[in-house]
Amino acid sequence: MNKKKILITGSCGFTFGNFIRKLVYEKQPYEVISLDRLSHMDLNAIYWNKNHSFYLADINDSHILRAIFDLERPEIVIHGANESMYEAKMFETNVNGTASIARLCKEFKVNKLLHISTEEVYGHTPLSSSLETDIVNPQNPFAKSKYEGEFMVRDILDDSDVHFNIARLSTSYGPRQKKSNFIPHCIRDLHLLKNKAIEYNSEDCRDWTHVFDINSALLTILEKGLNKETYNVGAEQELSHYEVLNKVAQCLQVEVNHKQIQGGIRYFMNATKLKQLGWNADFKFKDGLQDAINWYLTNLWFIK
């Protein structure tokens, strides 16, 4: 069987560390090449395997990026690399870096590009669920940079032969997520530090999607997505931070004191368009949360 060569950017982050494991464990028909600049040193996310070749590279370095494309000649690119922590680098990476990826896909005649974006481009949605056709309203620098990255993909590839899709991801959770994220943060504070007072925005609401469901959704879009279409990726399981914290405490069988910060943002997307491709989330939040907690309790070193 001839394997398609797939290049993944941002491979050492939470989502794509798990995604590469999925491709390798399930013996998917892809030869995986990936790159990451390791700015946050998520070394555990790199999957070392004969079916995975890794490059230490920054998408803002056009010379090394071109060299990788020229050497590897990928048929498919999944562009997941982004900057979410340092505002000064967000537009350089999320806009200019994305533009470089799109131009190289066009130049090297890549068959498909799947560009990874975020639910945050829609902005605060207090009542309804966001559709792909809705007018976007990004309300923070990260969301603005991600939407401008989407624009660059469309602008550069619209008149090309490159099949491209944009996937807007909801809030994810699961094994191997950094302790700075809400669920592993709660597990660490409640279980390891015995801290029963966790500070959070009580009214923040998210659609919580297990990373394994995110991964299966990306494969579905890769294999079935219609050219130039955008897809919302979410399990449509809405919970506030208040509810999530209580569920973590219940699973750990501990008491928790609430230090609530009033005010919050609601992100919630309608995933009907993705479901029409045949995808459905496998994890109900209760089961997915227990699965994640079990992993962290077995791998406490990860959140120490």
XYZ file of C-alpha atoms in Angstrom:
304
model
C 0.000 0.000 0.000
C 1.383 3.390 -1.030
C 1.265 5.790 1.872
C 0.508 9.449 1.301
C 3.144 11.767 2.692
C 1.655 14.164 5.218
C 3.424 17.137 6.813
C 2.114 18.362 10.172
C 3.170 21.696 11.653
C 2.942 22.259 15.398
C 3.369 18.551 16.029
C 4.607 18.883 19.600
C 1.484 20.526 20.911
C -1.349 18.725 22.688
C -3.617 18.128 19.692
C -1.057 16.945 17.183
C 1.049 14.957 19.614
C -2.086 12.862 20.061
C -2.916 13.013 16.349
C 0.432 11.538 15.322
C -0.043 8.726 17.837
C -3.429 8.014 16.243
C -1.936 7.807 12.754
C 0.837 5.472 13.923
C -1.130 3.250 16.329
C -3.991 2.740 13.872
C -1.611 2.216 10.938
C -3.318 4.916 8.933
C -2.159 5.138 5.293
C 0.140 8.113 5.857
C 3.879 8.643 6.072
C 4.194 11.362 8.698
C 6.658 14.235 8.638
C 6.289 16.942 11.248
C 7.888 20.114 12.488
C 7.770 22.216 15.628
C 9.989 24.917 17.102
C 9.626 23.513 20.649
C 9.019 26.966 22.091
C 7.182 25.493 25.066
C 9.318 22.355 25.300
C 6.473 19.840 25.056
C 8.954 17.044 24.477
C 6.533 14.351 25.586
C 4.381 15.190 22.572
C 7.001 14.085 20.027
C 6.270 10.554 18.897
C 9.529 8.848 17.921
C 8.769 6.108 15.422
C 10.094 4.806 12.113
C 6.889 6.133 10.509
C 7.408 9.649 11.848
C 10.217 12.026 10.858
C 10.591 15.154 12.988
C 12.190 18.502 12.125
C 13.074 21.144 14.693
C 11.911 24.201 12.747
C 10.039 27.488 13.037
C 7.404 28.325 10.406
C 8.643 31.928 10.562
C 11.957 30.759 9.089
C 11.124 30.710 5.385
C 14.492 29.189 4.424
C 14.201 26.049 6.560
C 10.522 25.763 5.686
C 11.285 25.788 1.963
C 14.086 23.263 2.477
C 11.689 20.860 4.221
C 9.087 21.188 1.454
C 11.751 20.734 -1.204
C 13.239 17.660 0.497
C 10.047 15.924 1.578
C 7.553 16.961 -1.147
C 4.444 16.375 1.013
C 1.154 15.528 -0.654
C -0.890 16.754 2.316
C -0.215 19.492 4.870
C -1.984 19.972 8.188
C -1.067 23.381 9.521
C -1.529 23.379 13.284
C 1.407 25.553 14.401
C 0.343 28.766 16.101
C 1.316 31.221 18.814
C -1.191 31.668 21.630
C 0.921 32.890 24.555
C 3.008 35.849 23.411
C 1.026 38.640 21.809
C 4.093 40.152 20.145
C 4.598 36.954 18.119
C 0.951 36.102 17.387
C 0.653 37.991 14.129
C 4.127 36.998 12.966
C 3.354 33.308 13.451
C -0.403 33.033 12.958
C -0.600 35.345 9.954
C 2.799 35.617 8.266
C 3.811 32.042 9.092
C 0.492 30.754 7.804
C 0.928 32.764 4.607
C 4.338 31.122 4.101
C 2.793 27.666 4.506
C 0.024 28.469 2.007
C 2.470 29.859 -0.580
C 4.694 26.785 -0.323
C 1.668 24.505 -0.686
C 0.835 26.342 -3.888
C 4.414 26.375 -5.177
C 5.098 22.699 -4.469
C 1.677 21.612 -5.748
C 0.489 20.038 -2.500
C -2.787 18.177 -3.001
C -4.496 19.252 0.243
C -4.037 21.765 3.047
C -6.015 21.503 6.274
C -5.617 24.744 8.225
C -6.409 24.642 11.945
C -8.276 27.598 13.413
C -10.320 28.240 16.547
C -13.840 28.755 17.861
C -12.651 32.099 19.196
C -12.921 33.762 15.777
C -16.706 33.924 16.313
C -16.349 35.908 19.509
C -18.698 35.784 22.488
C -21.941 33.954 21.588
C -24.222 34.444 24.623
C -27.370 32.807 23.267
C -26.972 30.855 20.036
C -24.467 28.451 18.492
C -22.121 29.712 15.788
C -22.435 28.495 12.203
C -19.669 28.529 9.610
C -21.650 31.125 7.649
C -21.921 33.552 10.582
C -20.076 36.855 10.532
C -16.996 36.480 12.715
C -16.252 38.794 15.622
C -12.804 37.999 17.078
C -12.396 39.850 20.368
C -8.814 39.201 21.441
C -5.401 39.338 19.709
C -5.156 35.551 19.371
C -8.579 35.252 17.733
C -7.860 38.187 15.428
C -4.546 36.694 14.327
C -6.132 33.298 13.704
C -8.863 34.797 11.554
C -6.322 36.797 9.569
C -4.484 33.507 9.063
C -7.680 32.006 7.647
C -7.926 34.983 5.272
C -4.359 34.417 4.060
C -5.115 30.757 3.259
C -8.187 31.694 1.240
C -6.524 34.613 -0.507
C -3.413 32.667 -1.552
C -5.044 29.359 -2.492
C -8.425 30.401 -3.884
C -7.242 30.371 -7.515
C -4.902 27.380 -7.110
C -5.280 23.633 -7.555
C -4.668 23.056 -3.846
C -7.707 21.560 -2.107
C -7.986 23.388 1.215
C -10.181 23.274 4.291
C -10.345 25.256 7.503
C -11.217 23.514 10.784
C -12.340 25.668 13.708
C -11.722 23.691 16.883
C -13.658 23.876 20.137
C -12.066 23.584 23.591
C -10.271 20.252 23.881
C -9.176 18.085 26.791
C -7.631 14.665 27.307
C -4.285 12.971 28.002
C -0.986 14.848 27.632
C -2.451 18.323 27.965
C -0.236 20.865 29.755
C -0.947 21.637 33.408
C -1.682 25.262 32.508
C -4.946 24.162 30.862
C -8.049 24.144 33.008
C -8.726 20.427 33.526
C -5.126 19.279 34.219
C -4.727 22.423 36.346
C -7.723 21.338 38.450
C -6.406 17.765 38.726
C -2.975 19.010 39.781
C -4.280 21.449 42.391
C -6.897 19.130 43.855
C -4.941 15.867 43.828
C -1.264 16.779 44.064
C -1.233 20.109 45.857
C -4.298 19.405 48.010
C -5.410 22.947 47.187
C -9.159 23.067 47.620
C -9.571 26.695 46.535
C -9.264 27.102 42.767
C -9.738 30.470 41.093
C -11.715 30.562 37.856
C -14.244 32.527 35.823
C -17.507 31.002 36.966
C -19.479 32.114 33.911
C -16.992 30.960 31.260
C -18.730 28.370 29.091
C -17.135 26.128 26.504
C -17.972 23.213 24.248
C -15.681 20.500 25.650
C -14.441 18.005 23.057
C -12.114 15.093 23.820
C -8.867 15.293 21.858
C -9.484 11.838 20.379
C -12.744 13.170 18.906
C -10.886 16.234 17.601
C -8.415 13.874 15.924
C -11.099 11.729 14.297
C -12.845 14.887 13.084
C -9.653 16.131 11.428
C -9.247 12.811 9.626
C -12.855 13.037 8.464
C -12.308 16.538 7.056
C -9.038 15.437 5.484
C -10.703 12.547 3.688
C -14.218 13.888 3.009
C -14.147 17.682 3.319
C -15.407 19.631 0.322
C -12.905 21.984 -1.279
C -12.643 25.491 0.214
C -15.114 24.689 2.997
C -14.817 25.574 6.684
C -15.935 23.096 9.356
C -16.760 23.640 13.031
C -15.320 20.848 15.172
C -17.115 20.364 18.462
C -18.936 17.696 20.464
C -21.715 20.193 21.351
C -21.305 19.476 25.067
C -21.521 22.819 26.829
C -20.296 23.198 30.393
C -19.183 26.161 32.461
C -15.878 26.183 34.325
C -17.952 25.891 37.502
C -19.514 22.643 36.266
C -16.208 21.228 35.021
C -14.422 21.948 38.311
C -17.190 20.227 40.268
C -17.070 17.192 37.995
C -13.286 16.910 38.406
C -13.703 17.129 42.202
C -16.397 14.443 42.112
C -14.198 12.104 40.085
C -11.314 12.662 42.502
C -13.688 12.360 45.479
C -12.508 15.574 47.097
C -14.162 18.742 48.364
C -13.492 22.052 46.658
C -13.882 25.672 47.751
C -14.926 28.011 44.962
C -13.007 31.247 44.357
C -15.141 32.615 41.554
C -14.293 35.557 39.330
C -17.506 36.968 37.949
C -17.905 37.396 34.244
C -16.907 35.180 31.401
C -17.138 34.360 27.727
C -19.222 31.725 25.982
C -17.915 29.949 22.897
C -20.265 27.440 21.299
C -20.401 26.186 17.716
C -22.896 24.221 15.653
C -21.163 21.129 14.187
C -24.007 19.953 11.893
C -21.958 20.552 8.745
C -19.193 18.256 10.013
C -21.689 15.603 11.071
C -23.029 15.575 7.509
C -19.635 14.138 6.508
C -20.305 11.176 8.791
C -18.483 12.294 11.961
C -19.854 12.053 15.465
C -18.164 12.495 18.831
C -17.523 9.191 20.616
C -16.849 10.629 24.081
C -19.561 11.916 26.370
C -17.974 14.433 28.704
C -18.421 12.339 31.837
C -16.606 9.366 30.291
C -13.990 11.505 28.554
C -13.199 13.344 31.767
C -12.764 10.094 33.683
C -10.527 8.797 30.894
C -8.352 11.927 31.152
C -8.202 11.812 34.945
C -7.170 8.147 34.868
C -4.332 9.013 32.512
C -3.049 11.844 34.711
C -3.265 9.757 37.890
C -1.149 7.106 36.154
C 1.267 9.767 34.836
C 1.519 12.254 37.692
C 5.022 13.276 36.542
C 3.348 15.074 33.629
C 1.614 17.658 35.836
C 4.114 17.895 38.698
